[in-house]
Short mmCIF file of C-alpha atoms in Angstrom, two decimals:
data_model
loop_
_atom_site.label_atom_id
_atom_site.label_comp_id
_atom_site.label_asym_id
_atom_site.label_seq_id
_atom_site.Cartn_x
_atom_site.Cartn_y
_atom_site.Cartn_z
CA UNK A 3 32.00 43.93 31.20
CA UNK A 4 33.98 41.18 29.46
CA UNK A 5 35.91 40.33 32.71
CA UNK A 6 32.64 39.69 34.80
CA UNK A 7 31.86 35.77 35.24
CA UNK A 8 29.04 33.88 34.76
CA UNK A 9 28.52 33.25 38.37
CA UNK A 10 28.40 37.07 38.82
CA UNK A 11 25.45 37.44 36.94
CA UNK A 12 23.46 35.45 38.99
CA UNK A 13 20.67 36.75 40.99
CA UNK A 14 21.29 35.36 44.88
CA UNK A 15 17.41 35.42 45.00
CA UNK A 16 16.15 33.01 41.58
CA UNK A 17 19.75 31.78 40.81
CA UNK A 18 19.65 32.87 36.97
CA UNK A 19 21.04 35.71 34.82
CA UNK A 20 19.47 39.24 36.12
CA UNK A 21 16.60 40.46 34.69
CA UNK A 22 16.32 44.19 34.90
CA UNK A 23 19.26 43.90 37.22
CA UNK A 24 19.30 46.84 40.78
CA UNK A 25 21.99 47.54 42.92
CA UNK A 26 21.95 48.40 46.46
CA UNK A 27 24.07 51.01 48.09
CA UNK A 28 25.64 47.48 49.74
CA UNK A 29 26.50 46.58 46.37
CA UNK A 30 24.49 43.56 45.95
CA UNK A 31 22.95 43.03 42.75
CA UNK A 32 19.20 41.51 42.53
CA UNK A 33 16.56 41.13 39.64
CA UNK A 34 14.35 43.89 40.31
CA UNK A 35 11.28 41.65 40.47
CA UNK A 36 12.57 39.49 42.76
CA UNK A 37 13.82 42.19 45.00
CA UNK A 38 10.57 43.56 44.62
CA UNK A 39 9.06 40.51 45.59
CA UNK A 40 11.05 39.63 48.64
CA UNK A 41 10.76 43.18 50.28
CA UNK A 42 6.84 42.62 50.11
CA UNK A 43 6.74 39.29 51.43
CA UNK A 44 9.24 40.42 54.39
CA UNK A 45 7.35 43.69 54.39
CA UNK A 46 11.36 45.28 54.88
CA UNK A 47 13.46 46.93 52.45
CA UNK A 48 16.67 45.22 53.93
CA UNK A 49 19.35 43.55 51.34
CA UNK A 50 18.33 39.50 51.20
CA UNK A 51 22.13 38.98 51.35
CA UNK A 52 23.80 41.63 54.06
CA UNK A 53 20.12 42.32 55.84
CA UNK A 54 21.36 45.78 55.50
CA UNK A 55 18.41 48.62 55.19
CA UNK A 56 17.92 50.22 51.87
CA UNK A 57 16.81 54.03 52.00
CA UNK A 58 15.11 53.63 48.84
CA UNK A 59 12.47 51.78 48.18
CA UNK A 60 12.59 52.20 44.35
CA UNK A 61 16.45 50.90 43.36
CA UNK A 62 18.23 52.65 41.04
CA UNK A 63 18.41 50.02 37.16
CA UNK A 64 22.26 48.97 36.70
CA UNK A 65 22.42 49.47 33.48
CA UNK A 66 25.77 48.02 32.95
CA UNK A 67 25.06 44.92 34.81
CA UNK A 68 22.26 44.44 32.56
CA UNK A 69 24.13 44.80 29.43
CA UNK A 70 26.25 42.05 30.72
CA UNK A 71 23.46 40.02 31.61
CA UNK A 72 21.78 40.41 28.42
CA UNK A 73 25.21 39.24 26.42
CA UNK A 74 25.51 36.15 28.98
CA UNK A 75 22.22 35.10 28.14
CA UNK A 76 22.27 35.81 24.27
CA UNK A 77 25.31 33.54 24.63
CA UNK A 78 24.03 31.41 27.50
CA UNK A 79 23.84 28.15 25.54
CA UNK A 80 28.12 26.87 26.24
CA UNK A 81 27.22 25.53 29.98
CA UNK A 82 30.38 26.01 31.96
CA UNK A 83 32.03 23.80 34.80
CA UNK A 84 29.63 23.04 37.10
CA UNK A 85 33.45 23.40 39.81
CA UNK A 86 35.03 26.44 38.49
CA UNK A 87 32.41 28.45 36.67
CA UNK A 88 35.09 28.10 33.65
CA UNK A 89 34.17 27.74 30.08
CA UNK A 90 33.98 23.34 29.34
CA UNK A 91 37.12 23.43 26.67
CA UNK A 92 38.16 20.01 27.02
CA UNK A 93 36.92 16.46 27.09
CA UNK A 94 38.61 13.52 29.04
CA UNK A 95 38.58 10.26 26.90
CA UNK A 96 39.16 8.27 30.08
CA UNK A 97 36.21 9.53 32.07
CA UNK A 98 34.29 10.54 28.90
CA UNK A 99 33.71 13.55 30.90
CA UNK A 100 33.77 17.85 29.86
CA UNK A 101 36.61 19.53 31.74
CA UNK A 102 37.57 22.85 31.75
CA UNK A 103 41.58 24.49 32.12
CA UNK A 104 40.97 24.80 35.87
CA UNK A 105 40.09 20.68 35.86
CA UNK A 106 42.72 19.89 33.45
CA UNK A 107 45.38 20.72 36.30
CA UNK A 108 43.76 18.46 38.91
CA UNK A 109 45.39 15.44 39.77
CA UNK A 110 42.46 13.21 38.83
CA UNK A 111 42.96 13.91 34.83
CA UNK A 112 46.83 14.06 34.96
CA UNK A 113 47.05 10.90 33.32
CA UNK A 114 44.27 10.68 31.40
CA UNK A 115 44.21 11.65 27.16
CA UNK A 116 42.12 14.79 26.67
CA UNK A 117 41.11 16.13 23.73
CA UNK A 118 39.75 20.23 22.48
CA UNK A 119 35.75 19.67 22.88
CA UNK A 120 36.11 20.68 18.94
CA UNK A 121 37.90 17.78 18.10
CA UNK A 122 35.98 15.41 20.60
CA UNK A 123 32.51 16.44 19.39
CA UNK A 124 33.53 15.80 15.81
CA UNK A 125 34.39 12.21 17.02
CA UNK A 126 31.62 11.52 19.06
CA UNK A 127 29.74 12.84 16.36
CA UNK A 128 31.02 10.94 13.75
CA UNK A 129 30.61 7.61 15.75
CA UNK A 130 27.25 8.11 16.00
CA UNK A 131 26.48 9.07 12.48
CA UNK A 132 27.78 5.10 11.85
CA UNK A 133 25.73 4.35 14.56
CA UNK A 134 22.57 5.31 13.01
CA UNK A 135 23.26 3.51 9.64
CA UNK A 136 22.12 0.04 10.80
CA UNK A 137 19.56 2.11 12.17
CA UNK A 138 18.50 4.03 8.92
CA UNK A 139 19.15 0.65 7.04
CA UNK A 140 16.46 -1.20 9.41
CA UNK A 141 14.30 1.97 9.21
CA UNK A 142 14.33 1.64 4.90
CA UNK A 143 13.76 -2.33 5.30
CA UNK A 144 10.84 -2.27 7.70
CA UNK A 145 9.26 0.30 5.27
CA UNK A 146 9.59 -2.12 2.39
CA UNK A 147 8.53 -4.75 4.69
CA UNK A 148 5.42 -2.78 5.91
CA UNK A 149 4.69 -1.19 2.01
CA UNK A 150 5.08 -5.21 1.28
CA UNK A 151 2.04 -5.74 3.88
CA UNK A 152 -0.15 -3.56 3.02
CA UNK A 153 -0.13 -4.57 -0.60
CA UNK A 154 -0.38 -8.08 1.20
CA UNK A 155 -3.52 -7.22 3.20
CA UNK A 156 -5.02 -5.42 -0.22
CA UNK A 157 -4.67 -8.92 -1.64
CA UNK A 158 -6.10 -10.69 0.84
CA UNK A 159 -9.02 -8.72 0.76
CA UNK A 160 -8.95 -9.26 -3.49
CA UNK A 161 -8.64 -13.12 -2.62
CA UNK A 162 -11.07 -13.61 -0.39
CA UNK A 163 -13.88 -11.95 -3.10
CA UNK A 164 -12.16 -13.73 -6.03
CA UNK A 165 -12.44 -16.96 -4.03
CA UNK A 166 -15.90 -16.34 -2.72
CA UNK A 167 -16.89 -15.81 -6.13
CA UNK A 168 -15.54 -18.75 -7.68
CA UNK A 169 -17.05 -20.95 -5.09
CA UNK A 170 -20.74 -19.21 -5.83
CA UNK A 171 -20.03 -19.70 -9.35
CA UNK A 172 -19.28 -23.41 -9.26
CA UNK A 173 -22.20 -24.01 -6.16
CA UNK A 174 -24.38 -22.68 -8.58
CA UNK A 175 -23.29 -24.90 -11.48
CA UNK A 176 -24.06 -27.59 -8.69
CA UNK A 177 -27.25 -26.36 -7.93
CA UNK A 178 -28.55 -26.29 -11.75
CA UNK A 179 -27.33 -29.87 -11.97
CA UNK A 180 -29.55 -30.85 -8.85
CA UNK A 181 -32.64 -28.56 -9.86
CA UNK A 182 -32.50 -29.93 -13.64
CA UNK A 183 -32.49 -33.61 -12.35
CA UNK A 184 -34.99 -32.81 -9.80
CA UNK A 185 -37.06 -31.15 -12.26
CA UNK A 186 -36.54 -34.64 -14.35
CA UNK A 187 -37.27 -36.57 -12.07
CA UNK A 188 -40.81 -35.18 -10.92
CA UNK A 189 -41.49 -34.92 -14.88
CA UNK A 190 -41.03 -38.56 -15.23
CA UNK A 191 -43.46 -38.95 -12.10
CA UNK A 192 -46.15 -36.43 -13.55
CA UNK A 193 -45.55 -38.53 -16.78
CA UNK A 194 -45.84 -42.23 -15.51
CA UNK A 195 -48.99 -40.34 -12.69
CA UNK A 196 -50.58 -39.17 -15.50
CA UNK A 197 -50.18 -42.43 -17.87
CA UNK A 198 -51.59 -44.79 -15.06
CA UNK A 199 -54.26 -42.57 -14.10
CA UNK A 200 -55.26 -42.61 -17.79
CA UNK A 201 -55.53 -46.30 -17.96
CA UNK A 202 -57.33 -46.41 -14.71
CA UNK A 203 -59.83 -44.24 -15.64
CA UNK A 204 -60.54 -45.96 -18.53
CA UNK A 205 -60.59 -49.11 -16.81
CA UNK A 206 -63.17 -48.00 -14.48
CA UNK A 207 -65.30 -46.12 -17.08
CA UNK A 208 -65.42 -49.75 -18.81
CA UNK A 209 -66.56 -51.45 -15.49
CA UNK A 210 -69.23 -48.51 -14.64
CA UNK A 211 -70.47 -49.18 -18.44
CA UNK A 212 -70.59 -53.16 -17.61
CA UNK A 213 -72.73 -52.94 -14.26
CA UNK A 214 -74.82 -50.25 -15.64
CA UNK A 215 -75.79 -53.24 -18.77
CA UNK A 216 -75.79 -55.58 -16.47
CA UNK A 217 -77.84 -54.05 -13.60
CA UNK A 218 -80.65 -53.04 -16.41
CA UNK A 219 -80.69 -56.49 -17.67
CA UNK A 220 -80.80 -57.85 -14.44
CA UNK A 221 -83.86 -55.47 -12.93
CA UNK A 222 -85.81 -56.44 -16.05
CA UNK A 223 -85.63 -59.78 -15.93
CA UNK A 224 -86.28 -59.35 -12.19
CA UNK A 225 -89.46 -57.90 -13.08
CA UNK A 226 -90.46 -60.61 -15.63
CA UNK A 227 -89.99 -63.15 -12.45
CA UNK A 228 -92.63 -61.08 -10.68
CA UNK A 229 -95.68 -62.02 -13.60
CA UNK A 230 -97.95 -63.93 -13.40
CA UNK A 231 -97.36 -67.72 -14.66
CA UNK A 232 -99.50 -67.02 -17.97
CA UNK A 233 -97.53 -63.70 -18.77
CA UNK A 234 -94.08 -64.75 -17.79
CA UNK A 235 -94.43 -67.74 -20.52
CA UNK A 236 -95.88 -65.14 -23.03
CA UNK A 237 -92.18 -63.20 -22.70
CA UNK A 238 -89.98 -66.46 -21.68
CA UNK A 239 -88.45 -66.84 -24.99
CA UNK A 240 -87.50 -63.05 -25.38
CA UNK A 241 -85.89 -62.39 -21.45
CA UNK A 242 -83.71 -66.00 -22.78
CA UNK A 243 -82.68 -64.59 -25.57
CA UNK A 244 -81.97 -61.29 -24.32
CA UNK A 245 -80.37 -62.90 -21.56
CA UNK A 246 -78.14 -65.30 -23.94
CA UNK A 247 -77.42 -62.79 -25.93
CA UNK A 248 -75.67 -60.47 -23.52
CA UNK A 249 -71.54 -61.21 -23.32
CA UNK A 250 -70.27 -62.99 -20.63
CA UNK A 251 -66.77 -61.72 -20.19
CA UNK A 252 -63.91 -62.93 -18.10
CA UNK A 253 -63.74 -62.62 -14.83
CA UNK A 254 -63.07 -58.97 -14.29
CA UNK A 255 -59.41 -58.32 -12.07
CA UNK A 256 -57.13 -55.66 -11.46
CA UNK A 257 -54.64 -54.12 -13.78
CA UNK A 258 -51.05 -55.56 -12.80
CA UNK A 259 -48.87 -52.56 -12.40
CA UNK A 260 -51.21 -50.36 -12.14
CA UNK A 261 -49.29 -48.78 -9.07
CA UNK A 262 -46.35 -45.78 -9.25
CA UNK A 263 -43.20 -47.24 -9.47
CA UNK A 264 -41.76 -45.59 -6.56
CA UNK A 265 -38.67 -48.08 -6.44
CA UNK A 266 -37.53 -46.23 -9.26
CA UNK A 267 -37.83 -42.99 -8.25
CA UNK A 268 -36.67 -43.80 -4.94
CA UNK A 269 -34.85 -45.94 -4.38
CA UNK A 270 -30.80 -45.16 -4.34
CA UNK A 271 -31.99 -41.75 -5.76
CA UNK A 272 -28.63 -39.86 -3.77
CA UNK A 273 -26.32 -42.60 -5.28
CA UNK A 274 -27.88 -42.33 -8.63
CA UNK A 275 -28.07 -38.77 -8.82
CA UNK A 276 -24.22 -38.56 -7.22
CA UNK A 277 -23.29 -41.50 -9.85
CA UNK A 278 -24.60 -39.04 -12.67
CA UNK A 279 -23.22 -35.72 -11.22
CA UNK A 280 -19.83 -37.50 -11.39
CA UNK A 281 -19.89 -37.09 -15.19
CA UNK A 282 -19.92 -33.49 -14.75
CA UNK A 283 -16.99 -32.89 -12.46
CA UNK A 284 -13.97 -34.51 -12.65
CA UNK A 285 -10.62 -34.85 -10.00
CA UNK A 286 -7.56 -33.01 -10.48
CA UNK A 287 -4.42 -34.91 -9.26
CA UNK A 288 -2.53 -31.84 -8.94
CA UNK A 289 -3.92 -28.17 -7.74
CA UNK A 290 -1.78 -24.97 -8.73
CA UNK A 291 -0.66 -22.95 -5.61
CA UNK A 292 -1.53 -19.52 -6.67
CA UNK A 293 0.35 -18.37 -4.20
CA UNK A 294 3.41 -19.64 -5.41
CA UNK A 295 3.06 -18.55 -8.94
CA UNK A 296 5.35 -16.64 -10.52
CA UNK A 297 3.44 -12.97 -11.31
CA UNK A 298 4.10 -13.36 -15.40
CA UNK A 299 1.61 -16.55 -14.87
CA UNK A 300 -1.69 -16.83 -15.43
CA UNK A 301 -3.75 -19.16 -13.78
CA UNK A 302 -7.17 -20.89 -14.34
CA UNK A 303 -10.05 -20.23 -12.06
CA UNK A 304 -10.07 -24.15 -11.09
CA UNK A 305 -6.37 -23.78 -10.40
CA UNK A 306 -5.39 -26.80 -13.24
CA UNK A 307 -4.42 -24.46 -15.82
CA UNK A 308 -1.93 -21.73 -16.68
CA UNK A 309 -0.06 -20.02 -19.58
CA UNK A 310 2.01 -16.79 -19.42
CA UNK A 311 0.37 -13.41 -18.89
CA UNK A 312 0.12 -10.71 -21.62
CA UNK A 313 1.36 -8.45 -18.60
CA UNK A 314 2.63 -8.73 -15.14
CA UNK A 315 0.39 -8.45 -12.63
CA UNK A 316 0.68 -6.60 -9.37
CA UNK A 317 0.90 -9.53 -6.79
CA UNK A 318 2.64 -9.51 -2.64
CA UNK A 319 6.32 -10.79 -2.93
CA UNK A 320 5.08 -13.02 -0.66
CA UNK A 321 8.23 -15.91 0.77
CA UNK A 322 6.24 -18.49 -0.94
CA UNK A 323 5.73 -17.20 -4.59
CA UNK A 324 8.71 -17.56 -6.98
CA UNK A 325 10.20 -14.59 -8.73
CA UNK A 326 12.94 -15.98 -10.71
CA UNK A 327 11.46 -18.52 -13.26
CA UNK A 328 8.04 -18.40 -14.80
CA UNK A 329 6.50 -21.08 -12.83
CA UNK A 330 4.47 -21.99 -10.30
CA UNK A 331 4.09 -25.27 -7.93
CA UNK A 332 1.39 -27.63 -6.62
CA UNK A 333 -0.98 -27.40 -3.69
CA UNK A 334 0.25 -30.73 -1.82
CA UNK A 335 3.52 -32.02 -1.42
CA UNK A 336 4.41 -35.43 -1.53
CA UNK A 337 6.92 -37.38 1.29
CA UNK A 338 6.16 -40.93 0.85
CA UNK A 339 4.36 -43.47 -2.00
CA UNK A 340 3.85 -43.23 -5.85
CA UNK A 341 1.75 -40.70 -7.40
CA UNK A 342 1.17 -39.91 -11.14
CA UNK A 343 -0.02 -36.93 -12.68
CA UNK A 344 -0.80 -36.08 -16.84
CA UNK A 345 -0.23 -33.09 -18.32
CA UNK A 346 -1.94 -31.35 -21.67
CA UNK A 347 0.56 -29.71 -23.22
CA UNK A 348 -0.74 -29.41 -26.53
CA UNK A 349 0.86 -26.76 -28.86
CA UNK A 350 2.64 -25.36 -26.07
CA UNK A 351 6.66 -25.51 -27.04
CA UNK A 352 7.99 -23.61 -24.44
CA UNK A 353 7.64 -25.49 -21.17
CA UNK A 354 9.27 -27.45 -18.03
CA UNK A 355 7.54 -29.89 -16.33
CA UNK A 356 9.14 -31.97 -12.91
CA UNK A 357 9.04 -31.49 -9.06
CA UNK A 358 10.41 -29.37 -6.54
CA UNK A 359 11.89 -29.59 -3.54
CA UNK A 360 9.91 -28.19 -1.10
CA UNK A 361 11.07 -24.76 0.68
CA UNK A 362 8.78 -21.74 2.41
CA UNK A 363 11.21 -19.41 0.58
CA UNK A 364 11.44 -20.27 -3.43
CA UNK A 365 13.64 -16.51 -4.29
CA UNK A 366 16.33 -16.80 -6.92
CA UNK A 367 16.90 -19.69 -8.92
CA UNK A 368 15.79 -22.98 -8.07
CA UNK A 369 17.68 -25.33 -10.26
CA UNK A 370 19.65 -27.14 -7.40
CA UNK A 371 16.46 -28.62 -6.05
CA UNK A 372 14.35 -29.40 -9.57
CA UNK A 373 14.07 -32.42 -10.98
CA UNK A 374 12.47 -31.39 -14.65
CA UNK A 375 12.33 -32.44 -18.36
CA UNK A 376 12.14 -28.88 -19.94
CA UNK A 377 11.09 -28.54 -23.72
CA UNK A 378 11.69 -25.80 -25.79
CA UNK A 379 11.27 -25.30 -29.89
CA UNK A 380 14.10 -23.21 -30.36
CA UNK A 381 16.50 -24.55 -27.66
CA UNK A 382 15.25 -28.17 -27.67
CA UNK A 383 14.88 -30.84 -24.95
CA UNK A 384 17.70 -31.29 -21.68
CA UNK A 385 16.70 -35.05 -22.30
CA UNK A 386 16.17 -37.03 -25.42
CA UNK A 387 12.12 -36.31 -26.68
CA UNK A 388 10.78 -37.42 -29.65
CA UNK A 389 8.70 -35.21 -31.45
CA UNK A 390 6.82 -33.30 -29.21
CA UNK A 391 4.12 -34.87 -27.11
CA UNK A 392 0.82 -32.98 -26.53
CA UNK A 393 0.58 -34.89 -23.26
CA UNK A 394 3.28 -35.72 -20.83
CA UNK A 395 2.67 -38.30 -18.20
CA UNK A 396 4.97 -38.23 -14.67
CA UNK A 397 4.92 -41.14 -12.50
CA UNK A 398 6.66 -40.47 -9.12
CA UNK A 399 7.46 -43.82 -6.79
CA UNK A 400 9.31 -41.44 -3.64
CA UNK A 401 10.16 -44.01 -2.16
CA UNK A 402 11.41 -46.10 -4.56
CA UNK A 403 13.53 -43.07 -5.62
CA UNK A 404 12.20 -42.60 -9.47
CA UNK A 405 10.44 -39.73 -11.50
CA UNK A 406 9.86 -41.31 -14.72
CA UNK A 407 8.82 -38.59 -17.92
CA UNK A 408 6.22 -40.85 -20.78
CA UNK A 409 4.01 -40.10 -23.63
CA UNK A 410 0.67 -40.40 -21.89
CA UNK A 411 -0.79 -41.00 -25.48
CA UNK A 412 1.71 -43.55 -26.95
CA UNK A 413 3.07 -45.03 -23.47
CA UNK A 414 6.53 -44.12 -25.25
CA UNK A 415 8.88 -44.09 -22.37
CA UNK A 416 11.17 -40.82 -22.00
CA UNK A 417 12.92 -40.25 -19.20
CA UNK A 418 13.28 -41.10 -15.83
CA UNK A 419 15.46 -39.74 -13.01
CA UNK A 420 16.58 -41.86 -10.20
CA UNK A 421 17.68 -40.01 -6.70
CA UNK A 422 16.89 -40.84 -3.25
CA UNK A 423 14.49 -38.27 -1.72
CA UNK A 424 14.59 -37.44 1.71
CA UNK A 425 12.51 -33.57 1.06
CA UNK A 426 9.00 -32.53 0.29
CA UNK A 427 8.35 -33.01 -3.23
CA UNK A 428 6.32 -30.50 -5.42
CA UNK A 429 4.80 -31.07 -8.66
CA UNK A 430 6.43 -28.23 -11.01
CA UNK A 431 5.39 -26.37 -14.01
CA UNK A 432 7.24 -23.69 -15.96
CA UNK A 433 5.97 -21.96 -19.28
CA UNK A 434 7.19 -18.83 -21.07
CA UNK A 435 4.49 -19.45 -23.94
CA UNK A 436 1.02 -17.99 -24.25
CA UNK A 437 -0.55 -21.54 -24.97
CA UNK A 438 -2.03 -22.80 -21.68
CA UNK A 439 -0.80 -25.80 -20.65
CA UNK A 440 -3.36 -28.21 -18.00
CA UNK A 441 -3.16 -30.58 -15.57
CA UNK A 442 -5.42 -33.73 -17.11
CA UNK A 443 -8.61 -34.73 -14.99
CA UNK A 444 -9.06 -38.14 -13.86
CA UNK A 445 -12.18 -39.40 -13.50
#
């Protein structure tokens, strides 16, 4: 059954390999279902091909046919030419088209380079393996990229409640401070209320005592001008003498103030109470970019402090955040003007201190762009510093192109760099030392 061709395993009536092939005595070959089929629909037991009548109604199985048909199909998955029928051995570079020995002869591929399917599938293969590579290569990076933001959007969400926090904590602090100074401020009105009232009271409990004197004197004497002549002489000398002898006081008047002194609770009470809240809180120059800092840093809640972490902590690799140096940068940029900042270093000996050129992405060193005066106990200073100050003082006039390094506590000059700056600046700070190191309020 080897020599039998695809096409002659086809059934005329479904156009696929038999199934339970039959043969007529006309020697057409049909799937027995759909022979079955067609005789009922046509209510005839004629051949679908030749119209010839069958005598029996129950065809006899082919066996042989079947086997064949079975094999074809086991094997059924090398398509052949869709012209010839012929197994698809060859593949025409030209036309990028499957040919098989029958096509190879045709005029149309005479010319044109053909290869064994073997050999072109290994090729075309091959080609697209290097295809995929970029593809596989994005695939890996956008996983990074999307592992990046979900650790991203984790943060965010450990932000936001760190943030909220901090805010609560230091509305709060705000709140005590206006609750204590209200709570001083009614006690010195109770105070002065109850002082006044005092005096008032004892003012009028003074006057009550006078009229009640004077009113009996008065209604006695009264009724010794009522007597009779003879009786009112008897008792003239005593109602004098009584009546001498009874004080005669000043003029009474009213107490001068005697009133609440509202002015002074009053009066400019949000200025004063602002005035004295401003002892409490003070103005930072320069806020720390969290975002920015390097995740071997350790920053203050208030954002004005930092000093090197006892570990590193699991923070985005966001563009912004620096990953080479220990360091971190300000808040606000500056592009124009002169601004001056202080900065406690203390005991720290391990530090850099300068500004930055601004950039969204700060990966990889950063030198070309710093401008820094970087002390270090072991290594030393990259400039000329006395001692070691325990706080630095930088003065930056952009414009005038300076960045000048002092002694805030001396006024000892030094260094200063002179470039003209045409980029964002950012105030810089770098420590690899566990001693914190803070940006100096101003008042």
């Amino acid at each position: 059954m080897a020599s039998i061709q695809r096409e002659d395993l086809l059934c005329p009536v479904c156009q696929n390999i038999f199934e339970n092939p039959v043969t007529l005595t006309c020697e057409h070959s049909f799937c027995v279902s759909c022979l079955k089929t067609n005789w009922a629909e046509r209510e005839t037991t004629e051949c679908p091909v030749c119209k010839r009548r069958s005598s029996k109604t129950i065809p006899v199985p082919d066996f042989s046919l079947k086997m064949a048909s079975d094999e074809a199909r086991a094997s059924g998955s090398e398509p052949l030419c869709s012209l010839h029928a012929e197994t698809l051995s060859l593949f025409c570079v030209d036309e990028q088209q499957l040919l098989c020995r029958v096509c190879r002869e045709s005029e149309t591929h005479s010319e044109h380079k053909l290869q064994l399917t073997e050999e072109a599938g290994q090729q075309a293969k091959k080609t697209l393996q290097d295809s995929l590579k970029p593809l596989r290569k994005r695939m890996r990076l956008i996983h990074e990229v999307k592992g990046s933001c979900d650790q991203t959007a984790g943060h965010i969400k450990t932000q936001a409640e760190a943030t909220e926090r901090k805010i609560k904590e230091q509305f709060k602090r705000l709140h005590q401070f206006l609750e204590e100074e209200e709570e001083a401020r009614l006690n010195a009105l109770r105070e002065e209320e109850e002082q006044k009232s005092h005096m008032m009271a004892e003012k009028i409990r003074a006057l009550n005592k006078e009229i009640s004197d004077l009113s009996g004197l008065i209604k006695t004497t009264e009724n010794e001008l009522r007597a009779k002549d003879v009786q009112f002489l008897l008792n003239y000398k005593e109602t004098v003498e009584r009546i001498q002898q009874q004080p005669v006081p000043d003029d009474p008047d009213l107490i001068s103030g005697a009133l609440i002194d509202e002015a002074r609770y009053l009066g400019n009470l949000s200025f004063n109470v602002w005035s004295k809240m401003k002892d409490m809180i003070s103005f930072s120059p320069v806020v720390l970019d969290p975002n920015t800092a390097h995740p071997d840093l350790t920053l203050s809640d208030d954002l004005t402090s930092l000093k090197q972490a006892t570990g590193k902590q699991e923070l985005p690799d966001n563009p912004e955040r620096i990953d080479h140096f220990i360091s971190v940068v300000g808040s606000e940029s500056f592009t124009s003007g002169c601004h001056s900042w202080e900065v406690e270093v203390g005991e720290n000996d391990a530090y850099v201190l300068g500004v930055l050129v601004g950039s969204d992405v700060r990966k990889g060193v950063i030198w070309p762009g710093l401008w820094r005066l970087m002390f270090c106990k072991d290594l030393g200073s990259d400039v000329s510093v006395k001692g070691n100050p325990r706080r630095i003082r930088l003065f930056l006039d952009y414009d005038g192109g300076r960045l000048l390094f002092s002694d805030a506590e001396t006024g000892a000059h030094i260094h200063t760099f002179t470039h003209t700056f045409t980029d964002r600046l950012f105030p810089y700070i770098s420590t690899w030392s566990e001693v914190p190191i803070k940006i100096a309020p101003q008042k």
